[in-house]
Short mmCIF file of C-alpha atoms and ligand atoms in Angstrom, two decimals:
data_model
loop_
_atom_site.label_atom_id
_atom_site.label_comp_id
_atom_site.label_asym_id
_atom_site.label_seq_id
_atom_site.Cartn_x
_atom_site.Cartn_y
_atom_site.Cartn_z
CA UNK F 1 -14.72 -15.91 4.19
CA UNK F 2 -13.98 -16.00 0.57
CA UNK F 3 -10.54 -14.99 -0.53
CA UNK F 4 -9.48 -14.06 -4.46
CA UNK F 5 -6.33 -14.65 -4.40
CA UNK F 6 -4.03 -13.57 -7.70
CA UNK F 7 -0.24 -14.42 -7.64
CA UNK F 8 0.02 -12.10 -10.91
CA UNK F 9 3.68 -12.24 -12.59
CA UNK F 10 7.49 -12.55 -11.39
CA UNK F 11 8.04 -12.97 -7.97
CA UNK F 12 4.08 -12.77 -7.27
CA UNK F 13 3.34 -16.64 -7.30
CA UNK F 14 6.56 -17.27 -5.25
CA UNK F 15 5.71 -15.02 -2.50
CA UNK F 16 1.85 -15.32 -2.90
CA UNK F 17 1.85 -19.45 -2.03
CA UNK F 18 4.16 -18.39 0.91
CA UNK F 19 1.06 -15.77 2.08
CA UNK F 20 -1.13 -18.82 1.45
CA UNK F 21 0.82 -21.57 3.63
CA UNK F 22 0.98 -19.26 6.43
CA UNK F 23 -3.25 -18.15 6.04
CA UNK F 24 -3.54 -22.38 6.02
CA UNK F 25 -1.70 -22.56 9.33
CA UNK F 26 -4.02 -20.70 11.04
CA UNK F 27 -6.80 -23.00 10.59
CA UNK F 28 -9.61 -20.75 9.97
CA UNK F 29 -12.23 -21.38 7.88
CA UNK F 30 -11.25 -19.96 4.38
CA UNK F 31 -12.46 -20.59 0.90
CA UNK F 32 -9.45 -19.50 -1.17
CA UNK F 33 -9.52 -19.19 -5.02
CA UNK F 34 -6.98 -18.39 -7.47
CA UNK F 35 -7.33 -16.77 -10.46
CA UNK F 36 -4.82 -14.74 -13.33
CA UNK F 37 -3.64 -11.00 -13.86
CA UNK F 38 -1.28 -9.13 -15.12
CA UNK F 39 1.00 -10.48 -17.90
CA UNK F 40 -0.04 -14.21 -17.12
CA UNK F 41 -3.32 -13.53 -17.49
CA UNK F 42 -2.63 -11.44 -20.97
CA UNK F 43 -0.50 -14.73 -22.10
CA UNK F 44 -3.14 -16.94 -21.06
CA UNK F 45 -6.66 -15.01 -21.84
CA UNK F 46 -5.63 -11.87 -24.02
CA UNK F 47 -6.33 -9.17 -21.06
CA UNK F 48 -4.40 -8.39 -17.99
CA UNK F 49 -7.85 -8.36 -15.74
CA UNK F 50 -9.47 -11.34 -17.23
CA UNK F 51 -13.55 -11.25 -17.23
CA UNK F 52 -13.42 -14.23 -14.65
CA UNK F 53 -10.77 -13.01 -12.10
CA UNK F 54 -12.62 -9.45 -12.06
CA UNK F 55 -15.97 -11.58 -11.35
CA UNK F 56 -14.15 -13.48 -8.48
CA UNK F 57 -12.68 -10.37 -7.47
CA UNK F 58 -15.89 -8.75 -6.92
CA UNK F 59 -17.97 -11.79 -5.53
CA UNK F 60 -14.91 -12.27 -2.43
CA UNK F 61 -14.88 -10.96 0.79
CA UNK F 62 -11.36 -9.67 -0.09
CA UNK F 63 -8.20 -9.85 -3.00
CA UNK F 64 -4.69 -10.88 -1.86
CA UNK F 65 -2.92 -9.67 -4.46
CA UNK F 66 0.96 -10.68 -5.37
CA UNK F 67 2.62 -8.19 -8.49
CA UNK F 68 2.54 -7.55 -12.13
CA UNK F 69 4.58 -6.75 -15.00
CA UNK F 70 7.25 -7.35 -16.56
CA UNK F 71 9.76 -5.39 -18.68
CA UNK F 72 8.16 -7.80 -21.90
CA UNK F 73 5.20 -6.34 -21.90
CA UNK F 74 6.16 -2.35 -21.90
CA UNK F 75 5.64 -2.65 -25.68
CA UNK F 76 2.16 -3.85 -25.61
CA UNK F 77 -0.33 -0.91 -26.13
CA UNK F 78 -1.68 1.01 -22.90
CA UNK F 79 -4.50 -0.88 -22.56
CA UNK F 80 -3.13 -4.64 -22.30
CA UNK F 81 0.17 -3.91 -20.26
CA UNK F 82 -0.20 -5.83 -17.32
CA UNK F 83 -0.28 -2.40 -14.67
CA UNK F 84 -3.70 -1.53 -16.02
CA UNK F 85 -5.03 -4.42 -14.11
CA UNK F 86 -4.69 -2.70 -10.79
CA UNK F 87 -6.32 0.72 -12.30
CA UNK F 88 -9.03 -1.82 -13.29
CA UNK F 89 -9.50 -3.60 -9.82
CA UNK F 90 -9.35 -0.12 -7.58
CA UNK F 91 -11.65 1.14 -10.50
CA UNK F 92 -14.09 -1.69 -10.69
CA UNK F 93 -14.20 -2.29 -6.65
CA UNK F 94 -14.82 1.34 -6.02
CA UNK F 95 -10.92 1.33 -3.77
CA UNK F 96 -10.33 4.69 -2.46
CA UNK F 97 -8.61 4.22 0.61
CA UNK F 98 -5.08 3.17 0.67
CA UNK F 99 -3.39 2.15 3.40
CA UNK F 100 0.68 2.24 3.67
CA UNK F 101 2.15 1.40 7.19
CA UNK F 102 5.96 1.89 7.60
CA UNK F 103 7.17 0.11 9.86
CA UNK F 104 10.84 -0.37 11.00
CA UNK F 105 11.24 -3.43 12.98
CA UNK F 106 14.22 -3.39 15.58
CA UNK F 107 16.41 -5.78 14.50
CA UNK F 108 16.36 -4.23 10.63
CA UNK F 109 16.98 -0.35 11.73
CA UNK F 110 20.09 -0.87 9.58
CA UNK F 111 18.37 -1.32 6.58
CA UNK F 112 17.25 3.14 6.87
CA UNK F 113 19.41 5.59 5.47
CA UNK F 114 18.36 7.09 8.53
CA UNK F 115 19.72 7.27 12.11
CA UNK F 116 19.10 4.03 13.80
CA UNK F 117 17.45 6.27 17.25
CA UNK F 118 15.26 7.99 14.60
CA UNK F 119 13.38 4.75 13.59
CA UNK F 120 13.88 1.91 15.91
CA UNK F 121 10.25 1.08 16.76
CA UNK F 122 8.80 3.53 13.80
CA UNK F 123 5.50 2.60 12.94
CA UNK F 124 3.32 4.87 11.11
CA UNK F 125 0.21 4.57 9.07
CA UNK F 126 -0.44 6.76 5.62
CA UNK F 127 -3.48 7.14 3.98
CA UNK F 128 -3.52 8.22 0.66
CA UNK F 129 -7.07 8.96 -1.14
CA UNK F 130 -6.75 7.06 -4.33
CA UNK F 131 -9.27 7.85 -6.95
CA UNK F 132 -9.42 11.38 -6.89
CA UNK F 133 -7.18 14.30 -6.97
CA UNK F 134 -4.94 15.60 -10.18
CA UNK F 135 -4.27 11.93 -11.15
CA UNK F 136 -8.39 11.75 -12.42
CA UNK F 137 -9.62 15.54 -12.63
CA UNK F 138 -11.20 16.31 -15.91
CA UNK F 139 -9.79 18.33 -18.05
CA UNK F 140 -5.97 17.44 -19.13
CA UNK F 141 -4.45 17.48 -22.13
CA UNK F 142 -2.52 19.41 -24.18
CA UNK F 143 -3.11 22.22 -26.11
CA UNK F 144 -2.36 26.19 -27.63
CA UNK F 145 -1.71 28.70 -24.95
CA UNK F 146 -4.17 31.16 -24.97
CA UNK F 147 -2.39 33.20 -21.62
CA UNK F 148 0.03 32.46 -19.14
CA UNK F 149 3.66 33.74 -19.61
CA UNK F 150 4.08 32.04 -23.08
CA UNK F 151 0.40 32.63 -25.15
CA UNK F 152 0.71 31.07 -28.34
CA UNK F 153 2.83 28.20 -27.38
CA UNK F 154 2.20 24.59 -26.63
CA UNK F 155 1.39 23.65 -23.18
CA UNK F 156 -0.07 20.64 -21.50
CA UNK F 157 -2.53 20.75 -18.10
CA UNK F 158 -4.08 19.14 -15.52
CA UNK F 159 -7.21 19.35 -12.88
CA UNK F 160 -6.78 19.27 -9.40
CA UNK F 161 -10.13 18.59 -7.87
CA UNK F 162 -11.91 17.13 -4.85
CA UNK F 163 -15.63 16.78 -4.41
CA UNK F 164 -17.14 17.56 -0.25
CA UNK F 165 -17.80 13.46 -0.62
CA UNK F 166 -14.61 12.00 -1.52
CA UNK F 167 -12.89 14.13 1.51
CA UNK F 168 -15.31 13.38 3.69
CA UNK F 169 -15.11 9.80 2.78
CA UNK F 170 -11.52 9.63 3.18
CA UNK F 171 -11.60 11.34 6.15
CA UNK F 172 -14.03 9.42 8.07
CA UNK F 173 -11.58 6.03 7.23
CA UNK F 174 -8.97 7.86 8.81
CA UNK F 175 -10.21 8.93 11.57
CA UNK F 176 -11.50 5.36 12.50
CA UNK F 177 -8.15 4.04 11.86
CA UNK F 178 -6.85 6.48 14.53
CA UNK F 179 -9.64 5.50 16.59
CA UNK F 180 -7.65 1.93 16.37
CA UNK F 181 -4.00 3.45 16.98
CA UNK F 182 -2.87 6.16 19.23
CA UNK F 183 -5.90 8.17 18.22
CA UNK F 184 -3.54 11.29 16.76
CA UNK F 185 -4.17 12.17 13.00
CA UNK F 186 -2.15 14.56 11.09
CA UNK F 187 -3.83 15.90 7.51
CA UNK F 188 -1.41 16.99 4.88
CA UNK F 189 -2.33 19.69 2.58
CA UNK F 190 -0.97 22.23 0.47
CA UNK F 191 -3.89 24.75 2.04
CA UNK F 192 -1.58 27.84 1.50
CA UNK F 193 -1.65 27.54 -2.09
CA UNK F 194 -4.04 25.49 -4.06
CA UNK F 195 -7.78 25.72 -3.07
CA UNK F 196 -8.79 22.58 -3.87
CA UNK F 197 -6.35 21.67 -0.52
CA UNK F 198 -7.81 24.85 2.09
CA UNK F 199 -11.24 23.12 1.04
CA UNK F 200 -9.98 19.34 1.95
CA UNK F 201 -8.48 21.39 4.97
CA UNK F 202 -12.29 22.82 5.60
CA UNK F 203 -13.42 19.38 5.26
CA UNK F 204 -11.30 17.57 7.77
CA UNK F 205 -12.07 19.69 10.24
CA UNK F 206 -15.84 19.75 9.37
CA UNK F 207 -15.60 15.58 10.10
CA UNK F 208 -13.39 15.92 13.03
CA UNK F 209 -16.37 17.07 15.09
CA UNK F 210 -17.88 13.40 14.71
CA UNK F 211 -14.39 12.12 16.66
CA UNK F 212 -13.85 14.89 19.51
CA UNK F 213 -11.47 11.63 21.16
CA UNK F 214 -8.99 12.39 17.76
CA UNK F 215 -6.24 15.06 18.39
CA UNK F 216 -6.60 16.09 14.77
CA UNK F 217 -3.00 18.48 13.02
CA UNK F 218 -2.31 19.86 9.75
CA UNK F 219 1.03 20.31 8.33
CA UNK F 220 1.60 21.38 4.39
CA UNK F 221 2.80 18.80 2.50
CA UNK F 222 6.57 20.24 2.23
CA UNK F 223 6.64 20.09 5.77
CA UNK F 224 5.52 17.12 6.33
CA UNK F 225 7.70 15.88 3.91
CA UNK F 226 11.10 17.47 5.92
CA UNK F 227 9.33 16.30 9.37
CA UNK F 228 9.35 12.59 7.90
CA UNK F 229 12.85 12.39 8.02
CA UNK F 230 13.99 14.56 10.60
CA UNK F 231 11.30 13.22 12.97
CA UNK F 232 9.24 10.53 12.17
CA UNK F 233 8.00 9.21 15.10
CA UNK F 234 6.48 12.00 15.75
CA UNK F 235 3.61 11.14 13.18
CA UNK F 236 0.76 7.85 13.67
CA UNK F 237 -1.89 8.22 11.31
CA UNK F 238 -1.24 10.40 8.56
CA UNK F 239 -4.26 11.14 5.84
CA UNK F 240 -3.99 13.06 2.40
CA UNK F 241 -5.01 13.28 -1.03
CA UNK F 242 -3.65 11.27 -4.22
CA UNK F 243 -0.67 13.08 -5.25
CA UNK F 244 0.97 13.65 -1.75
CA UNK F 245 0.13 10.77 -0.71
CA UNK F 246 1.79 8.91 -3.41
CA UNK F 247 5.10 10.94 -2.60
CA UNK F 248 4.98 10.86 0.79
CA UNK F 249 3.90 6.58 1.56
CA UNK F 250 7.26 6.45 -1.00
CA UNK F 251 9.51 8.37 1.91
CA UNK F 252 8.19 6.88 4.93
CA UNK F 253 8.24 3.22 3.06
CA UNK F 254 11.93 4.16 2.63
CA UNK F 255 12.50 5.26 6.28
CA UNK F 256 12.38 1.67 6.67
CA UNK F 257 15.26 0.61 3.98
CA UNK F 258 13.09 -3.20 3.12
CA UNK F 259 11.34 -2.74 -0.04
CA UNK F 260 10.31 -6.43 0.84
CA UNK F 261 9.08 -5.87 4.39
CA UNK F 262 6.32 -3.30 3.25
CA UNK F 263 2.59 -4.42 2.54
CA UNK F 264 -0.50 -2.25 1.81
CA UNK F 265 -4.36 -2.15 1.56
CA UNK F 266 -6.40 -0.66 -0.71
CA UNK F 267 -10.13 -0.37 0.85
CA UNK F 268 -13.54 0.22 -0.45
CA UNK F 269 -16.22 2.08 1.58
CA UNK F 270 -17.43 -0.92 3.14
CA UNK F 271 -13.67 -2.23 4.17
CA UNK F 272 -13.24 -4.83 1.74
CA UNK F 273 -10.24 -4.66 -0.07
CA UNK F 274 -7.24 -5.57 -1.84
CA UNK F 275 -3.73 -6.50 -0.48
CA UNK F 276 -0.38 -6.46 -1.71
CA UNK F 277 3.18 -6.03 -1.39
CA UNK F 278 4.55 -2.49 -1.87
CA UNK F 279 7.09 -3.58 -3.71
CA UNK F 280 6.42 -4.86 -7.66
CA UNK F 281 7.47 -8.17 -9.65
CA UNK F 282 11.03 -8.20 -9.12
CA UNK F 283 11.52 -9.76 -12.64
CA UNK F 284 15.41 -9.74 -11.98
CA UNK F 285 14.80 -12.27 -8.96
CA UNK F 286 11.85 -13.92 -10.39
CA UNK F 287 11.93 -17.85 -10.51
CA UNK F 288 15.76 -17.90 -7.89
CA UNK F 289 13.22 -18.39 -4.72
CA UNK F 290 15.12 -15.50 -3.13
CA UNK F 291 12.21 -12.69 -2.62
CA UNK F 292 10.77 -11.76 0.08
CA UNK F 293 7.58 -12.77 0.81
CA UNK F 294 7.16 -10.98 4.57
CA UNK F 295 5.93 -8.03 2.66
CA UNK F 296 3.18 -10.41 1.31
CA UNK F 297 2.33 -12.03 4.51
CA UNK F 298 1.99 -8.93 5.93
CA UNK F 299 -0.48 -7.52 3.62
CA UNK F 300 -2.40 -11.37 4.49
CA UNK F 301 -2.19 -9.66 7.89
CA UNK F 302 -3.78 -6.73 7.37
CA UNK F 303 -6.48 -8.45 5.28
CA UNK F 304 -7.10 -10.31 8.63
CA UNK F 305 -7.29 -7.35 10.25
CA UNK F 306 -9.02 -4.43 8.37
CA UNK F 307 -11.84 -6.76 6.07
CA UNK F 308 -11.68 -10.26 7.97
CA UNK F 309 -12.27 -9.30 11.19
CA UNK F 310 -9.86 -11.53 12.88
CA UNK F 311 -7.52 -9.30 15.02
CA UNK F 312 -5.85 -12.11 16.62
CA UNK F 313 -5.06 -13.97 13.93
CA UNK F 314 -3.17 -10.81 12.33
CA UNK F 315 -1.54 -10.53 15.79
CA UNK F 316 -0.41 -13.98 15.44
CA UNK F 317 0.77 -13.57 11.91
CA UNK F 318 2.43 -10.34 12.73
CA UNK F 319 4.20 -11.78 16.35
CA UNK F 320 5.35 -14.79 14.02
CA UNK F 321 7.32 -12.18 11.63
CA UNK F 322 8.82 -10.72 14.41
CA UNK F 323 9.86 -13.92 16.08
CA UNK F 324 11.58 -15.18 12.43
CA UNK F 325 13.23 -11.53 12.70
CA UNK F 326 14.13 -12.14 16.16
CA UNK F 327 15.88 -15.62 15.68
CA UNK F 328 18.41 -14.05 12.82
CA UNK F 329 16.54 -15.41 9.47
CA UNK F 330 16.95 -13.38 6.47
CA UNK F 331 16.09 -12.84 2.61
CA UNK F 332 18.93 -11.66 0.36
CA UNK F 333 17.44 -8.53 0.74
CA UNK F 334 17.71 -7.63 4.23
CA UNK F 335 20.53 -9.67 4.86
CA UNK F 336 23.47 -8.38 7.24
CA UNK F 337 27.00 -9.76 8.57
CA UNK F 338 26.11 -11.91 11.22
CA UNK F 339 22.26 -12.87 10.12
CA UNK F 340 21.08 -16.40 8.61
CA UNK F 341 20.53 -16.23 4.39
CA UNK F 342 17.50 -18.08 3.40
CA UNK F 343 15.65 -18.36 0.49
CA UNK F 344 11.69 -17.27 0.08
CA UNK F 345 10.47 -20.95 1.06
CA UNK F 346 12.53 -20.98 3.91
CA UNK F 347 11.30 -17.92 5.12
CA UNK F 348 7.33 -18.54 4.83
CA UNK F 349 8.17 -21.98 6.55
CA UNK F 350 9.74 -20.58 9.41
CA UNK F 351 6.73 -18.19 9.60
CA UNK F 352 4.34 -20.96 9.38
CA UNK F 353 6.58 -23.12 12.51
CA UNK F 354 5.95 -19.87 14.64
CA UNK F 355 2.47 -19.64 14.10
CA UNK F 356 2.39 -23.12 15.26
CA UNK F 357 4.41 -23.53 18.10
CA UNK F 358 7.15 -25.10 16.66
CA UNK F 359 11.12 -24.41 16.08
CA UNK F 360 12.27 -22.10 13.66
CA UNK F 361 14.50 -23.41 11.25
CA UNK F 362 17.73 -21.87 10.16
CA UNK F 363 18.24 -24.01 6.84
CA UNK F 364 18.62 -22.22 4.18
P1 NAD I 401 10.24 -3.75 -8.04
O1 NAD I 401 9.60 -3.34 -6.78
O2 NAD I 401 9.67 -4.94 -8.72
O3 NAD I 401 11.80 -4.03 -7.78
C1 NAD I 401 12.72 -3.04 -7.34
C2 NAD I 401 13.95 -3.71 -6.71
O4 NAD I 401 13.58 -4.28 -5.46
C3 NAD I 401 14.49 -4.88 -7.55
O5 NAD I 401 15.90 -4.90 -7.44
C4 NAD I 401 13.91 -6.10 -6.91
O6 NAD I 401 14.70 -7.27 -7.06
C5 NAD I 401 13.82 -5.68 -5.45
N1 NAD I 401 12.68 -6.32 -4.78
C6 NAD I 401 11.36 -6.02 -4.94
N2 NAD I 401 10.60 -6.82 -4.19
C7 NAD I 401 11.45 -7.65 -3.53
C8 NAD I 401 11.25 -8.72 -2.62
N3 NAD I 401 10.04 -9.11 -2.21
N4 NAD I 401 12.34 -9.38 -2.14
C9 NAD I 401 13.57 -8.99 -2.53
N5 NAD I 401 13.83 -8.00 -3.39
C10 NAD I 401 12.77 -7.33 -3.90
O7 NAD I 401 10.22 -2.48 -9.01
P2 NAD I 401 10.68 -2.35 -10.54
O8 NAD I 401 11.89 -3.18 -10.78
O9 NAD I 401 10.72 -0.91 -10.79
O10 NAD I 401 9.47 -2.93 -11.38
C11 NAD I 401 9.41 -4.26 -11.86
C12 NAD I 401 8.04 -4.50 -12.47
O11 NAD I 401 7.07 -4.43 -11.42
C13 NAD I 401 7.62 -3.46 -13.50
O12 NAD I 401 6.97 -4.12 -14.56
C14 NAD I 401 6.66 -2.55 -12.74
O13 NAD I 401 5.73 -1.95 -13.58
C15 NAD I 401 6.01 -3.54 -11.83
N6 NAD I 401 5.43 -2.97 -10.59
C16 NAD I 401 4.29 -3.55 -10.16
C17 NAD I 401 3.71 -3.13 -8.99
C18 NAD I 401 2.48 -3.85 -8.52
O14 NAD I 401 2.19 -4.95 -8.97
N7 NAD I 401 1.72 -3.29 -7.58
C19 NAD I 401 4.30 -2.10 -8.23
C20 NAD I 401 5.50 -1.54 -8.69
C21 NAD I 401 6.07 -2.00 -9.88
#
């Protein structure tokens, strides 16, 4: 199992070699190499998505992938700010599945701006298509109004558009991913107004007859968006197109109040992906060894679990979070009256002495 692993800038080295400590205490057979993006690699190589790390990024089995940017680089032009080397790694390894659990682990329900009863225990799965949708349809641009309520004037526009594959695609992941869960899927759509979402609608249901053991709902987006917070245990699996989905893995991430608890996948058609935090750099905590890395180990996690092929090990990984949870040890960020402060070392080390039997230490 070959693993690309790129720290990228800020906080993403800090938290990545805490991912890496706690994949080494497992004591599977891993080949792990590093390699530059983002803003390092710009300093270091003149691109954010360096010819060599893209090459690694392809040849491995999967990408654990820390953060980029950095306020520095917002004047560089488009092309070399350190964001565009995600674009270029979802574009280049064909990602179109993105995965975005929220989930709200007991002892931080304090962290939601929610009701503590309304997401103890949540644990929900979103996911978003990523390379379709408005974000990529041809045309957009700007132009003179021909029609519409203001002909003549300047106007700018967008295509919505999905193609029978890249639903069908989409919809197949996430219906195997229920398969794995509580086997209940809910599609969101906007199937009451825009036709490109009645004929994602169409094709949902077309694939659901392949997985007759799915309970398979729709909801429009709006409402799925209200039932989020009013209800969200309600949902498990949860599948939609770019735009919503990018709104709506935002709200249920927040349901769970940790920025730094979060991680996500983004899978190719074969299930090998890249992983990474939700959350970005951090550049005002970069360097103080306060972040979070849970988020990051949790993505490792996943990466066991949805490319690797090692189910256990992500249980172990994910039972050792808990257990840190469970004996009081927190990061800045999820820190409450009553809890142990420790700093981003700290925390992967107390991981790691889970995974392996021993004490958890409360040193800061
Ligand atoms: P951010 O997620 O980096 O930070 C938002 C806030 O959350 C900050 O106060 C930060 O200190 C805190 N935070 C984030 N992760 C944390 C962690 N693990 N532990 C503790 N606190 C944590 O978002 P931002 O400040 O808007 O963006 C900073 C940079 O990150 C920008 O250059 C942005 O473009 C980039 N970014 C990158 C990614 C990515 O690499 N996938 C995603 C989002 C933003």
């Amino acid at each position: 199992m070959k693993i690309a692993v790129l720290p990228g800038d800020g906080i993403g080295p800090e938290i990545i070699a805490e991912a890496v400590k706690v994949l080494k205490a497992l004591e599977l057979e891993f080949e792990l190499e590093t390699a530059a993006v983002g803003g390092t690699a710009y300093d270091a190589h003149g691109h954010p998505l360096p010819a060599a790390t893209l090459a690694l990024a392809k040849a491995a089995d999967a990408v654990l992938f820390g953060a980029v940017g950095d306020w520095k680089y917002d004047k560089l032009e488009r092309q070399y700010r350190p964001e565009q080397a995600i674009l270029g790694l979802r574009k280049e390894l064909g990602l179109f599945a993105n995965f975005r659990p929220a989930i709200c682990y007991e002892q931080l329900t304090h962290a939601s701006s929610l009701k503590p009863e309304l997401v103890a225990g949540l644990d929900i799965l979103i996911i978003r298509e990523l390379t379709g949708d408005i974000y990529f349809g041809q045309p957009r641009g700007r132009r003179t109004a021909v029609d519409g309520h203001f002909p003549g004037s300047e106007e700018a526009f967008d295509t919505m558009r999905y193609s029978k594959p890249e639903v069908e695609r989409i919809a197949h992941v996430a219906f195997q991913a229920a398969r794995k869960r509580s086997r209940k899927l809910t599609s969101v759509d906007k199937a009451n107004v825009l036709e490109t979402f009645q004929f994602w609608k169409d094709v949902v249901i077309e694939v659901h007859a392949q997985y007759p053991d799915v309970t398979l709902e729709h909801l429009y987006v709006d409402n799925a968006a209200m039932q989020l917070v009013r209800q969200p245990k309600a949902f498990d699996v949860v599948v939609t197109g770019n735009l919503f989905g990018d709104i709506l893995s935002d709200e249920a991430a927040m349901l769970t109040g940790s920025i730094g608890m979060l991680p996500s996948a983004s899978l190719d058609k074969d299930g090998k992906g890249l992983y990474e935090p939700i959350h970005g750099s951090a550049p005002d905590i970069a360097g103080k060894g306060v972040a979070n890395p849970l988020a990051t180990i949790l993505s490792a996690a996943m990466m066991l679990r949805y490319t690797l092929n090692q189910p256990e090990a992500a249980d172990r990984i994910e039972s050792a979070v808990k257990a840190v949870l469970g004996a009081g040890l927190r990061t800045g960020d999820i820190w409450s009256e009553g809890t142990t402060k420790v700093g981003t070392r700290a925390m992967g080390d107390a991981v790691v002495a889970a995974i392996t039997g021993k004490t958890i230490t409360t040193k800061t």
